[in-house]
Every structure is written in structure tokens, then in C-alpha cells.
JSON list of C-alpha atoms in Angstrom, two decimals:
[
{"chain": "A", "resi": 1, "resn": "MET", "atom": "CA", "xyz": [19.86, -15.87, -16.55]},
{"chain": "A", "resi": 2, "resn": "TYR", "atom": "CA", "xyz": [17.38, -18.66, -15.82]},
{"chain": "A", "resi": 3, "resn": "GLN", "atom": "CA", "xyz": [14.31, -19.41, -13.75]},
{"chain": "A", "resi": 4, "resn": "LEU", "atom": "CA", "xyz": [12.37, -22.57, -13.02]},
{"chain": "A", "resi": 5, "resn": "ILE", "atom": "CA", "xyz": [8.64, -22.21, -13.64]},
{"chain": "A", "resi": 6, "resn": "ASP", "atom": "CA", "xyz": [5.95, -24.39, -12.05]},
{"chain": "A", "resi": 7, "resn": "PHE", "atom": "CA", "xyz": [3.00, -25.18, -14.31]},
{"chain": "A", "resi": 8, "resn": "THR", "atom": "CA", "xyz": [-0.45, -26.09, -13.02]},
{"chain": "A", "resi": 9, "resn": "GLU", "atom": "CA", "xyz": [-1.42, -29.68, -13.71]},
{"chain": "A", "resi": 10, "resn": "MET", "atom": "CA", "xyz": [-5.09, -30.50, -14.18]},
{"chain": "A", "resi": 11, "resn": "GLY", "atom": "CA", "xyz": [-6.40, -34.01, -14.31]},
{"chain": "A", "resi": 12, "resn": "ASP", "atom": "CA", "xyz": [-8.63, -36.75, -13.14]},
{"chain": "A", "resi": 13, "resn": "SER", "atom": "CA", "xyz": [-8.88, -40.51, -13.55]},
{"chain": "A", "resi": 14, "resn": "ARG", "atom": "CA", "xyz": [-8.52, -40.10, -17.33]},
{"chain": "A", "resi": 15, "resn": "GLY", "atom": "CA", "xyz": [-5.07, -38.51, -17.10]},
{"chain": "A", "resi": 16, "resn": "ALA", "atom": "CA", "xyz": [-3.31, -35.19, -16.73]},
{"chain": "A", "resi": 17, "resn": "LEU", "atom": "CA", "xyz": [-3.07, -31.98, -18.74]},
{"chain": "A", "resi": 18, "resn": "VAL", "atom": "CA", "xyz": [-0.90, -28.87, -18.58]},
{"chain": "A", "resi": 19, "resn": "ALA", "atom": "CA", "xyz": [-2.17, -25.83, -20.52]},
{"chain": "A", "resi": 20, "resn": "LEU", "atom": "CA", "xyz": [0.28, -23.03, -21.38]},
{"chain": "A", "resi": 21, "resn": "GLU", "atom": "CA", "xyz": [-0.45, -19.57, -22.75]},
{"chain": "A", "resi": 22, "resn": "GLY", "atom": "CA", "xyz": [2.16, -17.10, -23.93]},
{"chain": "A", "resi": 23, "resn": "GLY", "atom": "CA", "xyz": [2.21, -13.98, -21.76]},
{"chain": "A", "resi": 24, "resn": "VAL", "atom": "CA", "xyz": [0.33, -15.84, -19.00]},
{"chain": "A", "resi": 25, "resn": "HIS", "atom": "CA", "xyz": [2.20, -19.03, -18.04]},
{"chain": "A", "resi": 26, "resn": "ILE", "atom": "CA", "xyz": [5.14, -18.31, -20.33]},
{"chain": "A", "resi": 27, "resn": "PRO", "atom": "CA", "xyz": [6.87, -14.92, -19.78]},
{"chain": "A", "resi": 28, "resn": "PHE", "atom": "CA", "xyz": [6.67, -13.90, -23.45]},
{"chain": "A", "resi": 29, "resn": "ASP", "atom": "CA", "xyz": [4.45, -14.22, -26.51]},
{"chain": "A", "resi": 30, "resn": "LEU", "atom": "CA", "xyz": [5.12, -17.47, -28.37]},
{"chain": "A", "resi": 31, "resn": "LYS", "atom": "CA", "xyz": [6.60, -17.07, -31.84]},
{"chain": "A", "resi": 32, "resn": "ARG", "atom": "CA", "xyz": [8.01, -20.56, -32.40]},
{"chain": "A", "resi": 33, "resn": "VAL", "atom": "CA", "xyz": [7.67, -24.04, -30.90]},
{"chain": "A", "resi": 34, "resn": "PHE", "atom": "CA", "xyz": [9.75, -27.14, -31.58]},
{"chain": "A", "resi": 35, "resn": "TYR", "atom": "CA", "xyz": [10.61, -30.36, -29.82]},
{"chain": "A", "resi": 36, "resn": "VAL", "atom": "CA", "xyz": [13.71, -32.52, -29.62]},
{"chain": "A", "resi": 37, "resn": "TYR", "atom": "CA", "xyz": [13.45, -36.32, -29.47]},
{"chain": "A", "resi": 38, "resn": "GLY", "atom": "CA", "xyz": [15.39, -39.42, -30.43]},
{"chain": "A", "resi": 39, "resn": "THR", "atom": "CA", "xyz": [18.63, -37.94, -29.13]},
{"chain": "A", "resi": 40, "resn": "LYS", "atom": "CA", "xyz": [21.21, -40.42, -27.91]},
{"chain": "A", "resi": 41, "resn": "GLY", "atom": "CA", "xyz": [22.12, -39.84, -24.27]},
{"chain": "A", "resi": 42, "resn": "ASP", "atom": "CA", "xyz": [25.74, -38.86, -24.88]},
{"chain": "A", "resi": 43, "resn": "VAL", "atom": "CA", "xyz": [25.04, -36.50, -27.80]},
{"chain": "A", "resi": 44, "resn": "PRO", "atom": "CA", "xyz": [24.91, -32.81, -26.77]},
{"chain": "A", "resi": 45, "resn": "ARG", "atom": "CA", "xyz": [22.30, -30.48, -28.27]},
{"chain": "A", "resi": 46, "resn": "GLY", "atom": "CA", "xyz": [22.13, -26.72, -28.24]},
{"chain": "A", "resi": 47, "resn": "CYS", "atom": "CA", "xyz": [25.69, -25.57, -27.49]},
{"chain": "A", "resi": 48, "resn": "HIS", "atom": "CA", "xyz": [24.90, -21.97, -28.40]},
{"chain": "A", "resi": 49, "resn": "ALA", "atom": "CA", "xyz": [23.47, -18.66, -27.22]},
{"chain": "A", "resi": 50, "resn": "ASN", "atom": "CA", "xyz": [20.85, -16.49, -28.88]},
{"chain": "A", "resi": 51, "resn": "ARG", "atom": "CA", "xyz": [21.12, -12.72, -29.16]},
{"chain": "A", "resi": 52, "resn": "LYS", "atom": "CA", "xyz": [17.35, -12.06, -29.22]},
{"chain": "A", "resi": 53, "resn": "THR", "atom": "CA", "xyz": [15.40, -15.20, -28.37]},
{"chain": "A", "resi": 54, "resn": "LYS", "atom": "CA", "xyz": [14.19, -16.19, -24.91]},
{"chain": "A", "resi": 55, "resn": "PHE", "atom": "CA", "xyz": [13.21, -19.82, -24.29]},
{"chain": "A", "resi": 56, "resn": "VAL", "atom": "CA", "xyz": [11.18, -22.06, -22.01]},
{"chain": "A", "resi": 57, "resn": "LEU", "atom": "CA", "xyz": [12.26, -25.72, -22.06]},
{"chain": "A", "resi": 58, "resn": "VAL", "atom": "CA", "xyz": [9.93, -28.46, -20.82]},
{"chain": "A", "resi": 59, "resn": "SER", "atom": "CA", "xyz": [10.73, -32.15, -20.63]},
{"chain": "A", "resi": 60, "resn": "VAL", "atom": "CA", "xyz": [7.31, -33.51, -21.58]},
{"chain": "A", "resi": 61, "resn": "ASN", "atom": "CA", "xyz": [8.66, -37.06, -21.44]},
{"chain": "A", "resi": 62, "resn": "GLY", "atom": "CA", "xyz": [11.80, -38.60, -19.98]},
{"chain": "A", "resi": 63, "resn": "SER", "atom": "CA", "xyz": [14.65, -36.41, -18.82]},
{"chain": "A", "resi": 64, "resn": "CYS", "atom": "CA", "xyz": [17.69, -34.42, -19.84]},
{"chain": "A", "resi": 65, "resn": "THR", "atom": "CA", "xyz": [20.23, -32.13, -18.22]},
{"chain": "A", "resi": 66, "resn": "VAL", "atom": "CA", "xyz": [20.59, -28.51, -19.28]},
{"chain": "A", "resi": 67, "resn": "THR", "atom": "CA", "xyz": [23.89, -26.77, -18.60]},
{"chain": "A", "resi": 68, "resn": "VAL", "atom": "CA", "xyz": [23.33, -23.02, -18.40]},
{"chain": "A", "resi": 69, "resn": "LYS", "atom": "CA", "xyz": [26.28, -20.61, -18.59]},
{"chain": "A", "resi": 70, "resn": "ASP", "atom": "CA", "xyz": [26.43, -16.82, -18.33]},
{"chain": "A", "resi": 71, "resn": "GLY", "atom": "CA", "xyz": [30.20, -16.39, -18.69]},
{"chain": "A", "resi": 72, "resn": "VAL", "atom": "CA", "xyz": [30.74, -16.53, -14.92]},
{"chain": "A", "resi": 73, "resn": "ASN", "atom": "CA", "xyz": [28.51, -19.28, -13.54]},
{"chain": "A", "resi": 74, "resn": "ASP", "atom": "CA", "xyz": [27.77, -22.78, -14.87]},
{"chain": "A", "resi": 75, "resn": "VAL", "atom": "CA", "xyz": [24.63, -24.51, -13.56]},
{"chain": "A", "resi": 76, "resn": "ASP", "atom": "CA", "xyz": [23.34, -28.01, -14.39]},
{"chain": "A", "resi": 77, "resn": "ILE", "atom": "CA", "xyz": [19.55, -28.36, -14.24]},
{"chain": "A", "resi": 78, "resn": "VAL", "atom": "CA", "xyz": [17.80, -31.71, -14.62]},
{"chain": "A", "resi": 79, "resn": "LEU", "atom": "CA", "xyz": [14.46, -31.50, -16.42]},
{"chain": "A", "resi": 80, "resn": "ASP", "atom": "CA", "xyz": [12.37, -34.58, -15.69]},
{"chain": "A", "resi": 81, "resn": "ASN", "atom": "CA", "xyz": [8.85, -33.33, -14.97]},
{"chain": "A", "resi": 82, "resn": "PRO", "atom": "CA", "xyz": [6.28, -32.01, -17.48]},
{"chain": "A", "resi": 83, "resn": "THR", "atom": "CA", "xyz": [4.95, -29.58, -14.84]},
{"chain": "A", "resi": 84, "resn": "LYS", "atom": "CA", "xyz": [8.29, -27.71, -14.66]},
{"chain": "A", "resi": 85, "resn": "GLY", "atom": "CA", "xyz": [9.69, -25.32, -17.23]},
{"chain": "A", "resi": 86, "resn": "LEU", "atom": "CA", "xyz": [13.12, -23.76, -17.51]},
{"chain": "A", "resi": 87, "resn": "PHE", "atom": "CA", "xyz": [13.09, -20.12, -18.63]},
{"chain": "A", "resi": 88, "resn": "LEU", "atom": "CA", "xyz": [16.31, -19.01, -20.36]},
{"chain": "A", "resi": 89, "resn": "ASP", "atom": "CA", "xyz": [16.88, -15.35, -21.10]},
{"chain": "A", "resi": 90, "resn": "LYS", "atom": "CA", "xyz": [18.56, -14.12, -24.27]},
{"chain": "A", "resi": 91, "resn": "MET", "atom": "CA", "xyz": [22.36, -14.37, -24.43]},
{"chain": "A", "resi": 92, "resn": "VAL", "atom": "CA", "xyz": [22.50, -17.38, -22.11]},
{"chain": "A", "resi": 93, "resn": "TRP", "atom": "CA", "xyz": [24.70, -20.27, -23.28]},
{"chain": "A", "resi": 94, "resn": "LYS", "atom": "CA", "xyz": [22.79, -23.55, -23.22]},
{"chain": "A", "resi": 95, "resn": "GLU", "atom": "CA", "xyz": [23.82, -27.17, -23.65]},
{"chain": "A", "resi": 96, "resn": "MET", "atom": "CA", "xyz": [21.35, -30.05, -23.40]},
{"chain": "A", "resi": 97, "resn": "HIS", "atom": "CA", "xyz": [22.75, -33.51, -22.72]},
{"chain": "A", "resi": 98, "resn": "HIS", "atom": "CA", "xyz": [22.21, -36.81, -20.88]},
{"chain": "A", "resi": 99, "resn": "PHE", "atom": "CA", "xyz": [18.90, -37.43, -22.64]},
{"chain": "A", "resi": 100, "resn": "SER", "atom": "CA", "xyz": [17.01, -40.49, -21.45]},
{"chain": "A", "resi": 101, "resn": "ASP", "atom": "CA", "xyz": [15.97, -42.94, -24.18]},
{"chain": "A", "resi": 102, "resn": "ASN", "atom": "CA", "xyz": [12.38, -41.69, -24.12]},
{"chain": "A", "resi": 103, "resn": "ALA", "atom": "CA", "xyz": [13.13, -37.96, -23.75]},
{"chain": "A", "resi": 104, "resn": "VAL", "atom": "CA", "xyz": [11.00, -35.37, -25.53]},
{"chain": "A", "resi": 105, "resn": "LEU", "atom": "CA", "xyz": [12.11, -31.79, -24.89]},
{"chain": "A", "resi": 106, "resn": "LEU", "atom": "CA", "xyz": [9.55, -29.12, -25.81]},
{"chain": "A", "resi": 107, "resn": "VAL", "atom": "CA", "xyz": [11.10, -25.72, -26.62]},
{"chain": "A", "resi": 108, "resn": "LEU", "atom": "CA", "xyz": [8.99, -22.54, -26.59]},
{"chain": "A", "resi": 109, "resn": "CYS", "atom": "CA", "xyz": [10.57, -19.46, -28.20]},
{"chain": "A", "resi": 110, "resn": "SER", "atom": "CA", "xyz": [9.98, -15.71, -28.04]},
{"chain": "A", "resi": 111, "resn": "GLU", "atom": "CA", "xyz": [11.18, -15.11, -31.61]},
{"chain": "A", "resi": 112, "resn": "PRO", "atom": "CA", "xyz": [10.90, -16.78, -35.00]},
{"chain": "A", "resi": 113, "resn": "TYR", "atom": "CA", "xyz": [13.97, -18.63, -36.27]},
{"chain": "A", "resi": 114, "resn": "ASP", "atom": "CA", "xyz": [16.81, -16.38, -37.45]},
{"chain": "A", "resi": 115, "resn": "LYS", "atom": "CA", "xyz": [20.14, -18.09, -38.09]},
{"chain": "A", "resi": 116, "resn": "HIS", "atom": "CA", "xyz": [21.98, -14.76, -37.72]},
{"chain": "A", "resi": 117, "resn": "GLU", "atom": "CA", "xyz": [21.14, -14.38, -34.02]},
{"chain": "A", "resi": 118, "resn": "TYR", "atom": "CA", "xyz": [22.90, -17.60, -32.99]},
{"chain": "A", "resi": 119, "resn": "VAL", "atom": "CA", "xyz": [26.35, -17.60, -31.36]},
{"chain": "A", "resi": 120, "resn": "PHE", "atom": "CA", "xyz": [27.94, -21.06, -31.75]},
{"chain": "A", "resi": 121, "resn": "ASP", "atom": "CA", "xyz": [31.49, -20.23, -30.64]},
{"chain": "A", "resi": 122, "resn": "TYR", "atom": "CA", "xyz": [31.88, -20.02, -26.85]},
{"chain": "A", "resi": 123, "resn": "ASP", "atom": "CA", "xyz": [34.84, -17.61, -27.03]},
{"chain": "A", "resi": 124, "resn": "GLU", "atom": "CA", "xyz": [32.82, -15.29, -29.28]},
{"chain": "A", "resi": 125, "resn": "TYR", "atom": "CA", "xyz": [29.94, -15.55, -26.80]},
{"chain": "A", "resi": 126, "resn": "LEU", "atom": "CA", "xyz": [32.22, -14.54, -23.92]},
{"chain": "A", "resi": 127, "resn": "MET", "atom": "CA", "xyz": [33.52, -11.58, -25.91]},
{"chain": "A", "resi": 128, "resn": "GLU", "atom": "CA", "xyz": [29.99, -10.41, -26.78]},
{"chain": "A", "resi": 129, "resn": "ILE", "atom": "CA", "xyz": [28.68, -10.56, -23.21]},
{"chain": "A", "resi": 130, "resn": "ARG", "atom": "CA", "xyz": [31.77, -8.77, -21.89]},
{"chain": "A", "resi": 131, "resn": "ASN", "atom": "CA", "xyz": [31.36, -6.03, -24.52]},
{"chain": "A", "resi": 132, "resn": "GLU", "atom": "CA", "xyz": [27.64, -5.79, -23.66]},
{"chain": "A", "resi": 133, "resn": "SER", "atom": "CA", "xyz": [28.38, -5.34, -19.95]},
{"chain": "A", "resi": 134, "resn": "ASN", "atom": "CA", "xyz": [30.90, -2.54, -20.69]},
{"chain": "A", "resi": 135, "resn": "LEU", "atom": "CA", "xyz": [28.37, -0.36, -22.54]}
]
């Protein structure tokens, strides 16, 4: 469902750097990258699952909470460190919320954007994962 990933930080008196490579530090080849910023703290983002895409979320600045659901378990994970990533497998429901004023959430994706692979209705999501587990 999810896994926290520790990234190696390099730095000296000039500052810090985290380098990420798909297939090395990220458990898939990168096909898309985007970032979320300027989100008001009480406004939720995400609120969907993806049929094909896997993600790694990194709070490169500030913090946010990610609620991860698999139809049975709900887990809240606080992202507040640019050396930590949150891997989310496909067909995991995700909701990002409680963004700090300065939050920048970097999102690394295994697939290019395809609007048809998104599941925005939670009841539909539950039905799909139950059908998938009965195959």
C-alpha cells in the first residue's frame, strides 16, 4: 500500500542537496513530475485513486498530511522532511490535507497523465478493489 523511503542528503556549508534517480532511489522509472503549492491548509487535494500510476510524494518545503486508504485501513502520514518520500502503490486512495503555508509537495509518477485511470468516487474505488481481490 505505502512505504516511507529515506533519501540520502549531501551537503556542506553551502547547503544541502538530495538527488533522485528513477529505478534507483525511486522504485519506478519517472514518467511525470509535478508539484503542489499555494494550497490553503484546510483545502484537501488528491481525494482519488489511480488504476495504473504509482507515486512518490516528497514535501520539499513545509508540511502536509497524507491520508492513505486501502479499503480496510486508513493511515495518516505527516510529510515534513525533504529527505523522506512516501511511496504509494497503484489503487491506493490518497488525500493530502493540512498544508502548511509554505508547503511544496513534489509528486513523482510512474505513468504519464491519463484522466481515464483516475477513480474519484470512494464507493466506486471500494467496489473496484473488492472485485480485483475476488479474481
